[in-house]
Short mmCIF file of C-alpha atoms and ligand atoms in Angstrom, two decimals:
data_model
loop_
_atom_site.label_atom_id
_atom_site.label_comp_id
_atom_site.label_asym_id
_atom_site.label_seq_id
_atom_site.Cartn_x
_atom_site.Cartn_y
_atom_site.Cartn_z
CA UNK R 52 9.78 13.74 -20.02
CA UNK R 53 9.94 12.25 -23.35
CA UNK R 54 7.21 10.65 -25.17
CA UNK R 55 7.97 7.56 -26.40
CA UNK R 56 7.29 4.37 -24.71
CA UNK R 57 8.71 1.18 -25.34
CA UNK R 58 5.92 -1.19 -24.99
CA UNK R 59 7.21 -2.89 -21.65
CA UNK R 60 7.45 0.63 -19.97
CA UNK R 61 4.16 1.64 -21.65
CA UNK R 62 2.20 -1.66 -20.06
CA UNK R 63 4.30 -1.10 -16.51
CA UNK R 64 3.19 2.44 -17.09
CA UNK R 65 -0.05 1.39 -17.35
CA UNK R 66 -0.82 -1.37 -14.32
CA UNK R 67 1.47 1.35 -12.07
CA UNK R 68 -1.24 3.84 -12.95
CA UNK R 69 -4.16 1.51 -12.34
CA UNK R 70 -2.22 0.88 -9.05
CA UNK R 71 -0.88 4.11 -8.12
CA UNK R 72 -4.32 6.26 -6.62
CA UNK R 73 -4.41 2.50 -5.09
CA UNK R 74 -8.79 3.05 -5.79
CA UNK R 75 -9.46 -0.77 -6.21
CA UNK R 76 -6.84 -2.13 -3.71
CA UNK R 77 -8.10 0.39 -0.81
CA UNK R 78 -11.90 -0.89 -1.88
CA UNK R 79 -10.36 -4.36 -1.81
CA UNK R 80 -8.97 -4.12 1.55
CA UNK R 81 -12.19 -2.30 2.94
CA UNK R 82 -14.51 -4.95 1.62
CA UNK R 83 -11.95 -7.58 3.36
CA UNK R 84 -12.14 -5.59 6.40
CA UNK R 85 -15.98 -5.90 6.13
CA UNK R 86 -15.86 -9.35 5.75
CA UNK R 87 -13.35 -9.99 8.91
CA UNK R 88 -15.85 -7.81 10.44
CA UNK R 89 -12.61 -5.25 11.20
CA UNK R 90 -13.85 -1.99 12.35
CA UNK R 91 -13.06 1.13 13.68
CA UNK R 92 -11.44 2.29 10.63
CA UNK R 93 -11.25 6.07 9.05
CA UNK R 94 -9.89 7.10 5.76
CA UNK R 95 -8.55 10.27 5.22
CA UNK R 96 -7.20 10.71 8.52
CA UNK R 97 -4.63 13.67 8.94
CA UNK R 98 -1.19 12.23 9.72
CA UNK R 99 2.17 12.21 7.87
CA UNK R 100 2.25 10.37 4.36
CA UNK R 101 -1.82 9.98 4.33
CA UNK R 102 -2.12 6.12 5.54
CA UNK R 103 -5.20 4.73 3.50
CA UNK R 104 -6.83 3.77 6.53
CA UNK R 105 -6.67 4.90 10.39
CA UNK R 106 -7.27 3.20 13.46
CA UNK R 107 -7.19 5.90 15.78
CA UNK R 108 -8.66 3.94 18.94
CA UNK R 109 -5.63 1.65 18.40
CA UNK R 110 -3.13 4.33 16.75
CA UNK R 111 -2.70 1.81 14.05
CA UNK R 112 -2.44 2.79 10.61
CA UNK R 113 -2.68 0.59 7.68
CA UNK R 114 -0.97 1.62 4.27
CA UNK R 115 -1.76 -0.27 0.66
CA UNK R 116 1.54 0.16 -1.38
CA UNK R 117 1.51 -0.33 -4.92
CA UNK R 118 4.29 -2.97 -6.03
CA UNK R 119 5.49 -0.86 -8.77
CA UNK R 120 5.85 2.57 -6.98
CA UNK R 121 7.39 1.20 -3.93
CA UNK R 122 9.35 -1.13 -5.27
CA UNK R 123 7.79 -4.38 -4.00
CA UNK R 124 10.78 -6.62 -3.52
CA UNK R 125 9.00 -9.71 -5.04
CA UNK R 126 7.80 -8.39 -8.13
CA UNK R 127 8.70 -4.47 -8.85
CA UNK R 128 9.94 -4.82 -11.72
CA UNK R 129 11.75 -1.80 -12.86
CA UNK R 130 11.19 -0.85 -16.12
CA UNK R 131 14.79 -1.73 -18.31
CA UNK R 132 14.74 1.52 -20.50
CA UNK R 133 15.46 4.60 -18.97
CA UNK R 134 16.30 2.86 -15.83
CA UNK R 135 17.83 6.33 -14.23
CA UNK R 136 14.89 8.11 -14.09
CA UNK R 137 12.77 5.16 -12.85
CA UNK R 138 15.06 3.79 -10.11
CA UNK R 139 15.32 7.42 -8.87
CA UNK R 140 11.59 8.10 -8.92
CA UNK R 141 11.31 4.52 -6.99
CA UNK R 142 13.78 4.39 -4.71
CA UNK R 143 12.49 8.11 -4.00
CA UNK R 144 9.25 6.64 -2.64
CA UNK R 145 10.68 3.64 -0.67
CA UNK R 146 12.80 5.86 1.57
CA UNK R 147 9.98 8.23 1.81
CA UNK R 148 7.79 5.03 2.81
CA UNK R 149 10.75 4.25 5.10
CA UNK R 150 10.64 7.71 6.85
CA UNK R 151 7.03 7.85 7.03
CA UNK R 152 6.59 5.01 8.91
CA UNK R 153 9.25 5.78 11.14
CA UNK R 154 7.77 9.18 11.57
CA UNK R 155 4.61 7.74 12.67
CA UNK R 156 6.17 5.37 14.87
CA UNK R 157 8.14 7.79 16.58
CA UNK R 158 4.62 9.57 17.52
CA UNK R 159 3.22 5.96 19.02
CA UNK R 160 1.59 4.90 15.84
CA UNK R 161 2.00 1.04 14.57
CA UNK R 162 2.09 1.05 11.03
CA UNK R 163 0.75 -1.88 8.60
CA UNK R 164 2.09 -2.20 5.40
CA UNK R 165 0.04 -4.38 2.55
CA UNK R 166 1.42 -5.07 -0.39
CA UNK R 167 -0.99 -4.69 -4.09
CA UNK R 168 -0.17 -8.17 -4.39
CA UNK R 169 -1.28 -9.41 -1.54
CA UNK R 170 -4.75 -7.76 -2.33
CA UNK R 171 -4.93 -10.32 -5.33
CA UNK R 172 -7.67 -12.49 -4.69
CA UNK R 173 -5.83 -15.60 -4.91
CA UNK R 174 -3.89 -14.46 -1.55
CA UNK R 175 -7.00 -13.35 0.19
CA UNK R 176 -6.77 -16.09 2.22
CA UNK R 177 -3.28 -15.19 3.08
CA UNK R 178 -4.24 -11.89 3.92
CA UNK R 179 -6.91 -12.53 5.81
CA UNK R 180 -4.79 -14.69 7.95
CA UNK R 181 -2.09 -12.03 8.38
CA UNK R 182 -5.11 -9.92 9.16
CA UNK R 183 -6.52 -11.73 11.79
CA UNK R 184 -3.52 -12.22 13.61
CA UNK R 185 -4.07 -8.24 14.59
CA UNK R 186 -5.47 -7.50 17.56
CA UNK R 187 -8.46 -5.16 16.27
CA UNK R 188 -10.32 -5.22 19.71
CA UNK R 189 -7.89 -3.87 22.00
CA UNK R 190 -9.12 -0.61 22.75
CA UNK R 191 -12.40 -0.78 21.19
ZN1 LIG Q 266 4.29 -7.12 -5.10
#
């Protein structure tokens, strides 16, 4: 890969980084869950394309996606310069996200899918909402 950075890419480099291990979003969405009271939850749970957390009383899974390295439709922006590259690496992980969760749902799993941006804490609210709206208890 070559070395130089424009300073766009190097910044979209940068918050995709910060993103990409997804550390402070997961510990965002656990400390949400703790607040909702949501249990039940275990990370590192063996099933296809590691979901960040697993509800395996309720075979629910719940994945954080970054916006930049799956594309989020509202705001992953793709970076202008070398777009080849990037759009292949991206649009590499969105149909692996796609086949994922369609793996999982094949084997009875429902899948939840958060965006990074909706982990911002002006959409908590949101969130929590959109949260809340699960049925947690069934099965608990
Ligand atoms: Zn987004």
């Amino acid at each position: 890969m070559a070395d130089k950075l424009t300073r766009t890419e190097r910044s979209l480099v940068m918050a995709a980084v910060r993103g990409r291990g997804n550390r402070s979003t997961e510990l965002r969405l656990r400390d949400l869950f703790r607040k909702l009271r949501i249990t039940g939850w275990r990370r590192g749970y063996p099933l296809p394309g590691h979901p960040d957390f697993v509800f395996p009383k309720l075979r629910m899974v719940v994945f954080v996606d970054g916006c930049f390295w799956h594309g989020c439709p509202k705001h992953g922006r793709r970076p202008k310069s070398r777009c080849e590259y990037w759009n292949a690496k991206i649009d590499t992980n969105i149909s692996r996200d796609r086949s994922v969760t369609s793996r999982l749902r094949l084997k009875g799993w429902r899948v939840i899918r958060i965006w990074e941006h909706e982990l911002r804490p002006t959409a908590e609210l949101r969130l929590s909402r959109r949260l809340l709206r699960i049925d947690w208890l069934r099965g608990e």
